[in-house]
XYZ file of C-alpha atoms in Angstrom:
679
model
C 3.026 183.771 113.278
C 2.492 187.422 113.018
C 0.369 189.216 115.717
C -2.972 190.487 114.689
C -3.889 193.987 115.676
C -7.319 192.592 117.142
C -5.442 190.057 119.384
C -3.423 190.193 122.725
C 0.260 190.459 121.829
C 1.267 188.601 124.733
C 0.087 189.650 128.734
C -0.592 192.992 130.058
C 2.482 194.659 131.785
C 1.722 193.810 135.182
C 1.494 190.078 134.815
C 5.069 190.036 133.286
C 7.579 188.729 135.250
C 10.708 191.234 136.275
C 13.995 191.836 137.755
C 13.178 194.654 139.716
C 9.308 195.363 141.590
C 7.589 198.403 141.827
C 5.785 199.959 144.735
C 3.378 202.426 143.744
C 4.306 204.706 146.935
C 7.892 204.493 145.974
C 9.688 207.598 143.540
C 13.167 207.536 142.820
C 12.997 211.328 142.200
C 10.759 212.414 145.030
C 13.587 214.763 146.548
C 14.083 216.266 143.037
C 10.717 217.778 142.292
C 7.563 219.210 143.785
C 4.463 217.566 142.811
C 1.535 219.867 140.862
C -1.762 219.746 139.959
C -2.765 216.920 137.863
C -3.110 218.156 134.001
C -5.959 218.051 131.697
C -6.132 218.238 127.895
C -9.456 220.683 127.648
C -9.068 220.525 123.973
C -9.350 216.907 123.392
C -12.479 215.766 121.775
C -15.032 213.052 122.640
C -17.109 210.729 120.984
C -15.786 207.494 118.770
C -12.049 208.242 117.485
C -12.647 207.969 113.913
C -14.935 211.335 114.684
C -13.208 213.515 116.861
C -10.700 215.035 113.898
C -13.749 215.959 112.148
C -15.800 217.426 114.756
C -13.232 219.293 116.307
C -12.588 221.244 112.530
C -15.881 222.100 112.500
C -16.242 223.441 116.125
C -13.241 225.693 115.907
C -14.273 229.094 115.260
C -13.355 230.682 111.889
C -11.394 234.160 110.743
C -13.306 235.676 107.921
C -10.573 236.583 105.337
C -10.667 240.403 105.729
C -9.763 239.897 109.445
C -6.853 237.583 108.658
C -5.079 240.346 106.918
C -4.975 241.766 110.633
C -3.735 239.212 112.684
C -0.122 238.297 112.453
C 1.890 235.158 113.270
C 5.284 234.645 114.047
C 6.911 230.940 113.250
C 10.377 229.882 114.687
C 11.907 227.243 112.650
C 11.434 226.819 108.908
C 11.927 222.955 108.652
C 8.771 220.826 107.414
C 6.914 221.665 110.498
C 7.545 225.136 109.878
C 7.810 226.131 106.272
C 4.609 224.110 106.227
C 2.832 226.030 108.741
C 4.187 229.253 107.040
C 2.943 228.372 103.503
C -0.382 227.306 104.565
C -1.157 230.409 106.714
C 0.272 232.769 104.708
C -2.024 231.712 101.556
C -4.612 231.703 103.796
C -4.047 235.500 104.283
C -2.819 235.883 107.468
C 0.400 238.000 108.048
C 3.673 235.594 108.915
C 7.380 236.342 109.723
C 9.312 233.254 109.837
C 13.007 232.703 111.610
C 15.765 230.325 110.520
C 19.198 230.311 112.096
C 20.217 228.726 108.596
C 21.316 230.856 106.014
C 18.442 229.280 104.057
C 15.286 227.720 105.008
C 16.548 225.046 102.668
C 19.331 223.770 105.213
C 16.893 223.143 108.251
C 17.828 219.611 109.762
C 14.610 218.094 108.035
C 16.636 217.740 104.995
C 18.845 215.044 106.850
C 15.824 212.423 106.717
C 16.768 209.857 104.573
C 14.347 207.016 104.219
C 10.796 207.717 103.797
C 7.318 209.193 105.076
C 4.450 206.853 106.326
C 1.079 207.146 105.135
C -1.642 205.003 105.316
C -2.499 204.616 101.391
C -2.671 200.672 101.271
C -1.258 200.705 97.636
C 0.532 197.449 98.123
C -2.821 195.746 99.229
C -1.450 194.443 102.284
C -3.860 195.054 104.930
C -2.995 198.554 105.888
C -5.606 201.033 106.827
C -5.616 204.283 108.924
C -6.505 202.335 111.917
C -3.280 199.621 111.260
C -0.996 202.676 111.247
C -2.673 204.064 114.184
C -2.540 200.844 116.131
C 1.434 200.267 115.156
C 2.312 203.933 115.844
C 0.606 203.739 119.893
C 1.719 200.065 120.202
C 5.507 201.467 118.708
C 5.080 204.028 121.447
C 4.848 201.446 123.809
C 1.251 202.961 124.914
C 2.563 206.191 126.066
C 0.992 208.362 123.385
C -2.599 210.094 123.276
C -4.583 207.855 121.072
C -6.537 211.080 119.769
C -3.977 213.070 118.454
C -2.241 209.376 116.841
C -5.307 208.734 115.234
C -5.226 212.323 113.737
C -2.078 211.575 112.359
C -2.852 208.736 110.640
C -6.064 210.108 109.247
C -4.697 212.959 107.809
C -1.368 210.917 106.428
C -3.212 210.359 103.615
C -3.381 214.014 102.724
C 0.146 214.610 102.808
C 1.004 212.196 99.907
C -1.377 213.955 97.501
C -0.137 217.531 98.612
C 3.523 216.667 97.973
C 2.648 214.724 94.928
C 0.970 217.944 93.738
C 4.153 220.031 94.693
C 6.362 217.933 92.326
C 8.189 215.918 95.126
C 9.779 213.241 93.136
C 8.825 210.168 94.896
C 10.201 206.427 93.726
C 7.350 205.042 91.379
C 7.034 201.286 90.275
C 7.837 200.315 86.854
C 3.933 201.153 85.763
C 4.534 204.803 87.155
C 2.441 204.115 90.667
C 4.011 205.230 93.451
C 6.032 202.488 95.636
C 6.474 201.775 99.228
C 8.791 200.322 101.355
C 8.616 198.701 104.883
C 10.331 200.286 108.063
C 10.890 198.856 111.508
C 7.831 197.852 113.669
C 5.217 197.148 111.369
C 4.521 194.570 108.721
C 3.301 196.232 105.731
C 4.717 198.729 103.330
C 3.441 201.985 103.881
C 6.633 204.255 103.603
C 6.661 206.524 100.479
C 10.521 207.573 99.501
C 12.771 209.401 97.409
C 15.623 206.996 97.275
C 17.706 207.988 100.293
C 16.821 211.800 100.003
C 13.212 212.069 101.172
C 13.327 214.871 104.084
C 15.368 216.941 101.313
C 12.940 216.446 98.712
C 9.883 217.048 101.052
C 11.749 220.048 102.493
C 12.088 221.628 99.173
C 8.347 221.286 98.627
C 7.501 222.677 101.444
C 10.218 225.825 101.228
C 8.904 226.422 97.468
C 5.296 226.699 98.781
C 6.745 229.224 101.307
C 8.513 231.374 98.862
C 5.125 231.452 96.798
C 4.119 233.171 99.773
C 7.239 235.490 100.401
C 6.958 236.446 96.661
C 2.964 237.093 97.291
C 3.915 239.275 100.488
C 2.084 237.491 103.109
C 5.150 235.752 104.482
C 8.568 237.521 105.364
C 11.499 235.449 106.296
C 14.280 236.413 108.475
C 17.082 233.647 107.941
C 20.140 233.779 110.302
C 18.583 235.046 112.878
C 18.106 233.316 116.369
C 15.016 233.333 119.119
C 16.462 234.109 122.493
C 13.389 234.852 124.491
C 10.050 234.803 124.425
C 7.801 237.958 125.111
C 4.946 237.089 127.159
C 2.303 240.017 127.971
C -0.453 239.474 130.383
C 0.146 235.687 130.290
C -0.210 235.347 126.675
C 2.581 234.914 123.762
C 3.087 238.043 121.961
C 6.337 238.010 120.285
C 10.185 237.178 120.688
C 13.617 238.659 121.072
C 15.837 237.491 118.203
C 19.478 238.539 117.674
C 20.727 238.881 113.758
C 23.296 236.069 113.826
C 25.551 238.416 111.176
C 25.359 241.791 112.406
C 24.779 240.905 116.296
C 21.593 243.125 116.679
C 19.274 242.190 119.175
C 15.916 242.620 117.598
C 12.419 242.687 118.882
C 9.493 241.042 116.600
C 6.061 240.734 117.994
C 2.587 239.577 116.673
C -0.585 238.168 117.781
C 0.478 234.510 118.014
C 3.943 232.491 118.190
C 4.371 229.320 116.600
C 7.836 227.288 117.545
C 8.677 224.794 114.977
C 12.326 224.427 115.890
C 13.025 220.662 116.158
C 14.546 218.675 118.523
C 17.031 218.673 121.466
C 19.118 215.706 120.785
C 22.359 217.798 120.662
C 22.090 217.602 124.534
C 24.095 214.598 124.054
C 27.204 216.491 121.790
C 27.387 213.397 119.701
C 24.055 212.599 117.519
C 22.645 212.303 114.210
C 21.018 215.590 114.792
C 22.940 218.968 112.583
C 25.606 220.561 115.069
C 23.557 223.870 114.940
C 20.480 221.915 116.545
C 19.685 223.279 119.891
C 16.587 223.642 122.532
C 16.878 227.380 123.538
C 13.621 228.422 121.488
C 11.583 225.637 123.444
C 13.610 226.088 126.607
C 13.079 229.871 126.728
C 9.550 229.347 126.655
C 9.498 226.555 129.079
C 11.068 229.134 131.571
C 8.661 231.604 130.556
C 5.864 229.279 131.646
C 5.494 226.460 128.871
C 5.067 222.854 130.386
C 8.219 220.614 129.008
C 6.835 216.794 128.616
C 8.522 213.803 128.898
C 11.755 214.685 128.654
C 13.809 211.690 128.957
C 11.687 210.080 126.125
C 14.796 210.095 123.568
C 15.278 207.632 120.681
C 18.523 206.045 120.112
C 18.614 205.289 115.979
C 20.209 201.421 115.509
C 21.685 202.325 112.029
C 24.382 204.909 112.629
C 27.768 204.913 111.329
C 29.987 203.791 114.502
C 32.206 206.295 116.478
C 35.945 205.819 115.115
C 37.562 208.109 117.551
C 37.341 210.895 120.422
C 37.646 213.311 117.574
C 34.190 213.306 116.208
C 31.793 215.834 117.194
C 28.908 214.369 114.609
C 27.404 210.842 113.775
C 25.986 210.179 110.854
C 22.947 208.427 109.693
C 22.171 205.896 107.774
C 18.657 205.541 106.437
C 16.489 202.849 108.396
C 15.559 201.722 104.906
C 18.263 199.522 104.735
C 16.804 197.052 107.276
C 14.457 195.983 104.524
C 16.981 194.354 102.391
C 20.155 194.309 104.703
C 20.751 191.459 107.417
C 22.385 192.464 110.566
C 24.431 189.873 112.253
C 27.702 189.764 114.708
C 30.237 186.450 114.729
C 29.002 184.054 117.265
C 32.622 183.703 118.597
C 34.620 186.806 120.256
C 37.612 185.220 118.499
C 36.033 186.116 115.050
C 35.437 189.514 115.781
C 38.172 190.976 114.151
C 38.329 188.707 111.218
C 37.277 189.781 107.774
C 33.341 189.216 107.555
C 33.827 187.769 104.076
C 35.815 185.061 105.780
C 33.157 183.881 108.688
C 31.207 180.902 107.450
C 27.374 181.450 107.837
C 27.250 178.940 110.167
C 29.242 181.314 112.741
C 26.913 184.045 112.151
C 24.441 184.904 114.732
C 22.007 186.815 112.894
C 20.164 188.015 116.151
C 17.702 190.043 115.477
C 16.074 187.284 113.237
C 16.773 184.821 115.689
C 15.232 186.776 118.975
C 12.338 188.170 116.735
C 11.260 185.982 114.260
C 7.911 187.665 113.352
C 9.905 191.108 112.226
C 13.252 190.087 112.030
C 15.494 192.883 111.401
C 12.176 195.021 111.122
C 11.898 195.593 115.220
C 11.391 199.014 116.246
C 14.114 201.378 116.568
C 14.414 201.197 120.350
C 14.362 196.911 120.246
C 17.191 196.988 117.613
C 19.187 199.502 119.229
C 19.223 197.640 122.583
C 19.955 194.460 121.098
C 23.261 195.853 119.171
C 24.286 197.339 122.391
C 23.998 193.786 124.403
C 25.599 191.762 121.723
C 28.216 194.340 121.586
C 28.584 194.378 125.776
C 28.957 190.780 125.012
C 32.472 191.247 123.420
C 30.755 190.379 120.052
C 31.057 193.618 118.311
C 32.766 194.450 115.138
C 35.341 197.132 113.543
C 37.902 199.317 115.247
C 38.434 199.281 119.377
C 37.566 202.820 120.734
C 38.566 202.799 124.343
C 39.059 199.374 124.409
C 35.362 198.064 122.978
C 34.161 197.443 119.379
C 31.027 198.756 118.983
C 29.920 197.797 115.672
C 27.675 195.001 114.099
C 27.390 194.014 110.267
C 24.548 194.961 108.084
C 25.050 192.907 105.318
C 23.520 193.297 101.502
C 25.115 190.119 99.889
C 21.953 188.056 100.222
C 20.166 191.302 98.761
C 22.520 191.174 95.888
C 22.216 187.833 95.141
C 18.407 187.906 95.121
C 17.989 191.333 93.582
C 20.886 191.924 91.546
C 23.497 194.500 92.054
C 21.640 197.339 89.791
C 18.606 196.665 91.452
C 20.135 197.509 95.258
C 22.035 200.262 93.532
C 18.908 201.648 92.508
C 17.257 201.513 95.997
C 20.228 202.590 97.820
C 22.676 203.861 95.806
C 23.285 207.051 97.206
C 23.299 205.849 100.663
C 26.028 202.937 99.703
C 28.173 206.147 98.460
C 27.594 208.423 101.322
C 28.885 205.043 103.535
C 31.867 204.778 101.170
C 33.171 208.222 101.091
C 32.954 208.047 105.035
C 34.160 205.269 106.264
C 36.590 204.268 103.121
C 35.093 200.682 102.445
C 32.910 199.687 99.540
C 29.499 198.395 101.264
C 28.669 196.509 97.815
C 31.591 194.187 98.541
C 32.111 194.350 102.720
C 29.187 194.526 105.148
C 28.507 197.688 106.455
C 29.328 198.529 110.179
C 26.247 200.417 112.325
C 25.830 200.896 115.703
C 22.977 203.060 117.806
C 23.892 206.582 117.972
C 21.236 209.574 119.266
C 18.418 210.746 116.860
C 15.062 212.194 117.903
C 13.221 213.099 120.497
C 9.860 212.302 121.522
C 9.963 214.804 124.357
C 9.211 218.467 123.851
C 6.964 221.317 124.850
C 3.456 220.344 126.426
C 0.932 220.893 123.887
C -2.999 220.238 123.885
C -5.100 218.651 121.203
C -5.225 222.344 119.427
C -1.412 222.270 119.781
C -1.156 225.122 121.964
C 1.064 224.968 125.135
C 0.411 226.246 128.634
C 1.045 229.867 127.610
C -2.063 230.599 125.523
C -1.139 232.127 122.141
C 2.071 230.192 122.058
C 1.656 227.119 119.722
C 4.217 224.245 119.210
C 4.643 221.650 116.129
C 6.752 218.741 114.888
C 9.686 217.416 116.815
C 9.206 220.766 119.334
C 6.133 219.391 120.721
C 5.604 215.946 122.748
C 2.219 214.699 121.495
C 2.465 211.978 118.664
C 5.060 209.131 119.448
C 4.891 208.343 123.107
C 8.236 206.236 124.112
C 9.472 205.707 120.727
C 8.775 206.749 117.070
C 8.460 204.752 114.406
C 10.550 205.388 111.426
C 9.151 207.582 108.911
C 6.885 209.292 111.147
C 8.895 212.313 112.061
C 8.355 213.636 108.334
C 4.751 212.736 108.705
C 4.168 214.692 112.132
C 5.693 217.912 110.792
C 3.860 218.023 107.681
C 0.730 216.891 109.213
C 1.312 219.512 112.005
C 1.823 222.297 109.223
C -0.327 221.502 106.451
C -3.411 220.168 108.119
C -3.692 220.397 111.816
C -2.181 223.925 112.856
C -4.289 225.912 110.034
C -7.441 224.728 111.876
C -6.597 224.821 115.322
C -4.759 228.382 115.317
C -8.058 229.985 113.713
C -9.682 229.013 116.843
C -7.431 231.384 119.131
C -7.044 233.996 116.669
C -10.964 234.657 116.160
C -10.865 236.576 119.142
C -8.618 239.132 117.423
C -7.839 241.939 116.357
C -5.734 242.003 119.575
C -4.508 244.841 121.161
C -1.436 246.192 119.681
C 1.824 245.594 122.025
C 4.718 248.426 121.571
C 8.110 247.667 121.878
C 8.651 249.660 125.198
C 6.083 247.720 127.493
C 7.489 246.715 130.407
C 7.298 242.972 129.571
C 8.852 243.707 126.086
C 11.548 245.642 127.462
C 12.422 243.089 130.471
C 12.360 240.448 127.644
C 15.166 242.115 125.540
C 17.183 243.323 128.696
C 17.617 239.722 129.565
C 18.643 238.877 126.382
C 21.318 241.441 126.368
C 22.496 240.493 130.071
C 22.924 237.099 129.285
C 25.022 238.273 126.314
C 27.045 240.377 128.279
C 27.696 237.676 130.895
C 29.504 235.226 128.389
C 31.375 237.551 127.227
C 32.861 239.110 130.305
C 33.498 235.702 132.101
C 36.749 235.456 130.293
C 37.236 231.833 131.927
C 39.940 229.324 130.681
C 37.746 226.791 129.218
C 36.110 226.421 125.897
C 32.181 226.322 125.162
C 32.614 222.940 123.139
C 34.768 221.450 126.035
C 32.107 222.048 128.293
C 29.557 220.565 126.002
C 31.252 217.467 125.006
C 31.706 216.880 128.971
C 27.811 217.368 129.393
C 27.214 215.168 126.511
C 29.536 212.287 128.016
C 27.509 212.167 131.227
C 24.154 212.319 129.542
C 25.091 209.241 127.179
C 26.394 207.365 130.017
C 23.611 207.668 132.391
C 20.756 209.025 130.058
C 21.380 207.467 127.335
C 20.161 203.590 126.168
C 20.186 202.487 129.683
C 19.330 203.935 133.143
C 19.516 203.232 136.684
C 18.356 205.058 139.846
C 22.025 205.380 141.128
C 23.240 206.464 137.436
C 20.886 209.409 137.351
C 21.187 210.592 140.759
C 25.314 210.930 140.024
C 24.069 212.413 136.703
C 22.090 215.219 138.234
C 24.956 215.842 140.702
C 27.626 216.090 138.230
C 25.701 218.170 135.681
C 24.875 220.471 138.413
C 28.869 221.373 139.306
C 29.494 221.367 135.662
C 26.969 224.221 135.157
C 28.420 225.683 137.794
C 31.916 225.534 136.523
C 30.982 226.785 133.062
C 29.156 230.083 134.254
C 32.249 230.974 136.075
C 35.104 229.642 133.744
C 33.664 229.703 130.118
C 35.796 231.513 127.513
C 33.876 233.395 125.065
C 36.068 235.373 122.658
C 34.744 238.347 119.913
C 32.033 240.609 120.480
C 28.057 240.550 120.353
C 28.249 243.322 117.360
C 29.237 240.839 114.901
C 29.055 237.114 113.728
C 30.294 234.937 116.975
C 29.686 231.277 116.767
C 31.105 231.165 120.371
C 28.528 232.968 121.669
C 25.825 231.737 119.939
C 26.899 228.150 121.107
C 27.467 229.561 124.722
C 23.380 230.302 124.936
C 22.694 227.005 123.685
C 24.863 225.311 125.989
C 23.647 226.908 128.878
C 20.288 225.802 128.149
C 21.432 222.390 127.197
C 22.639 222.127 131.122
C 19.292 222.603 132.179
C 17.496 220.428 129.733
C 19.772 217.448 130.788
C 19.286 218.061 134.359
C 15.253 217.818 133.755
C 15.918 214.984 131.720
C 17.394 213.065 134.216
C 14.651 213.991 136.662
C 12.021 212.750 134.725
C 14.142 209.717 133.779
C 14.329 209.136 137.688
C 11.054 209.204 138.435
C 9.716 206.796 135.592
C 10.678 203.884 137.250
C 9.573 201.708 134.517
C 10.865 200.749 130.930
C 9.481 202.059 128.171
C 10.026 202.418 124.339
C 13.238 204.277 124.106
C 13.572 205.058 128.202
C 14.813 201.635 129.509
C 15.355 201.847 133.385
C 17.758 198.745 134.388
C 15.602 197.918 137.359
C 12.202 197.522 135.070
C 12.987 194.788 132.790
C 11.668 191.080 132.022
C 13.399 187.771 132.404
C 14.647 188.053 128.746
C 15.694 191.320 129.168
C 12.802 193.479 127.090
C 11.492 196.440 128.407
C 9.214 196.025 131.349
C 6.334 198.887 131.774
C 3.771 199.662 134.781
C 0.767 200.962 133.813
C -0.785 201.470 136.851
C 1.901 203.660 138.326
C 3.248 205.521 134.929
C 0.585 205.552 132.586
C 0.816 209.466 131.903
C 2.440 212.365 130.790
C 5.174 213.885 132.784
C 4.673 217.659 132.385
C 6.959 219.928 133.568
C 6.792 223.292 135.229
C 9.617 225.896 135.280
C 9.799 227.146 139.064
C 13.441 228.906 138.661
C 16.982 228.304 138.686
C 18.434 225.788 141.437
C 14.279 225.321 142.479
C 12.622 221.959 142.547
C 10.853 221.620 139.053
C 6.912 220.799 139.259
C 5.686 217.779 137.995
C 2.078 217.916 136.509
C 0.703 214.488 135.266
C -1.763 213.816 132.387
C -3.313 210.689 132.542
C -3.183 208.241 129.474
C -6.821 207.149 128.800
C -7.439 204.767 125.889
C -10.948 203.960 124.624
C -10.202 202.585 121.469
C -6.891 200.321 121.847
C -6.083 197.824 124.603
C -2.883 198.500 126.475
C -0.503 195.455 126.345
C 3.104 194.124 126.651
C 4.572 194.928 123.256
C 6.134 191.769 121.589
C 7.682 191.376 118.492
C 8.376 187.732 118.647
């Protein structure tokens, strides 16, 4: 029987049995950090949850149109969050500069999202609502997200679809012309709008066109092939960035009244991930070093539906849309002896449809973290399929034979054709006749820079949107919610909250010879010079690959106290070697991809260490963070709400200094914390 949203799922987490007990006075990471003052979101509204966002919008001060022309905004990143913010703020009349390292905003990593975007439209009349989307998101995040932020996200989700339809986004439609929906993991309703397997691309084109309209109108200036390398902070406020022109090598200063970071996530710290190869943490990390807190960095998501690793030569993993789990059935052989057989020769009675067996209510649509761990478990048992890599078969079958029998080949092709074609090109196998092989891979990060309800970081004047902030997904993101958050932040949240800050303008102009600006620019030049003069004997990529191996092995799908402590030591040793022995060829006065990578990998070293410290501090399992010491008797994640119902916000204390941990308590008034169950 399915679990109703108003009924307890099972028991509270403190009542569940565990293989490892927790002592409230015990902290695995106590030697690795300094305790800081508690953190409170001063912008978080009170009152009934359904009225909080409306009240906050009304309370936020206004900026009249004449004054907007005197106020300037820098936006770093032109994916869904950045492009939508630039379009909206430009149309409002602000002076906007946008920056991206790609040769066009249309190449932002948002383009890679395949399966869909959630919205509580209830077009299927299957019981969906704003409150149910809110509930599913908080539960899916294992009760480690802020309820006010999540409710706002669910509330504005309905506006996003109307906005995108008006822009001409070609969402899939039913025979009668109405917008179609499909289900995604972690829910029992159909609320995901999609454009075949190209949803991210189509949404990004819509946001890009809206931004380009403002470029033509003169309110937005676009800087492509520019990478932010430092944040300019003057008198405690964000006032600009130092960026490098990646074509000419010129180090440029750009100043403004406010800075918005919309630079995406840091999944490439693992080297092998579904992220674009250029995705990095540098914009967020340079802000962190200037005083912006980094929140919940250990919360990374493993996507269950990726093409398995085929060998040690790979530098990129390919995502197959989670929408495939709607109609595909996931299984492995019951018997290890059958793992090297042609799957079509394995009879039905010898197949283990393990998600349907373990989680009968949700079946193949359990949330991503649960599906990923389940796949790892059956492969660790020796029942994985596909070619052996390093002596292990890391793959499970995603089988569409039943769907083709039920719906017909043409119907399956119309829903998933481009995904099937992509799989065939990459693997050389025909998924219409032979089951796909999939395995979990690093995909999305729920951690990011800490922001308040207004999306402002701990540095006044620095706002953070989309995947670059931590605010909405808790310990695990439900599928099809990334596009929802990016567009919600850019179109409907930031434009209302940033005006409250800008209402204090016009601000005092800052010159390029201001001491804080000069210091930021000089630090970038010194950093570049260091990488070019080390002249060691190892490539940047070799260090990145080794760091990724450490992160995946010890801070990946499962973490433990011993493993995390070992990882911290390994990362510190590798980082020291990197600064002594890295070899960066070329010069700084031209296109130099090796130099670009060096700066990004240097930041990944510092981030990777903090991720391990954060994971070490959180001696509980929740969502994508699975500590081996904290699990139920049947191997499910076990939270400890009394000890860990907080946001971990980390303050930079200096290189080789212990980071400072500030805890923001998570308080739920509209929802009850329960042990998650999808059975």
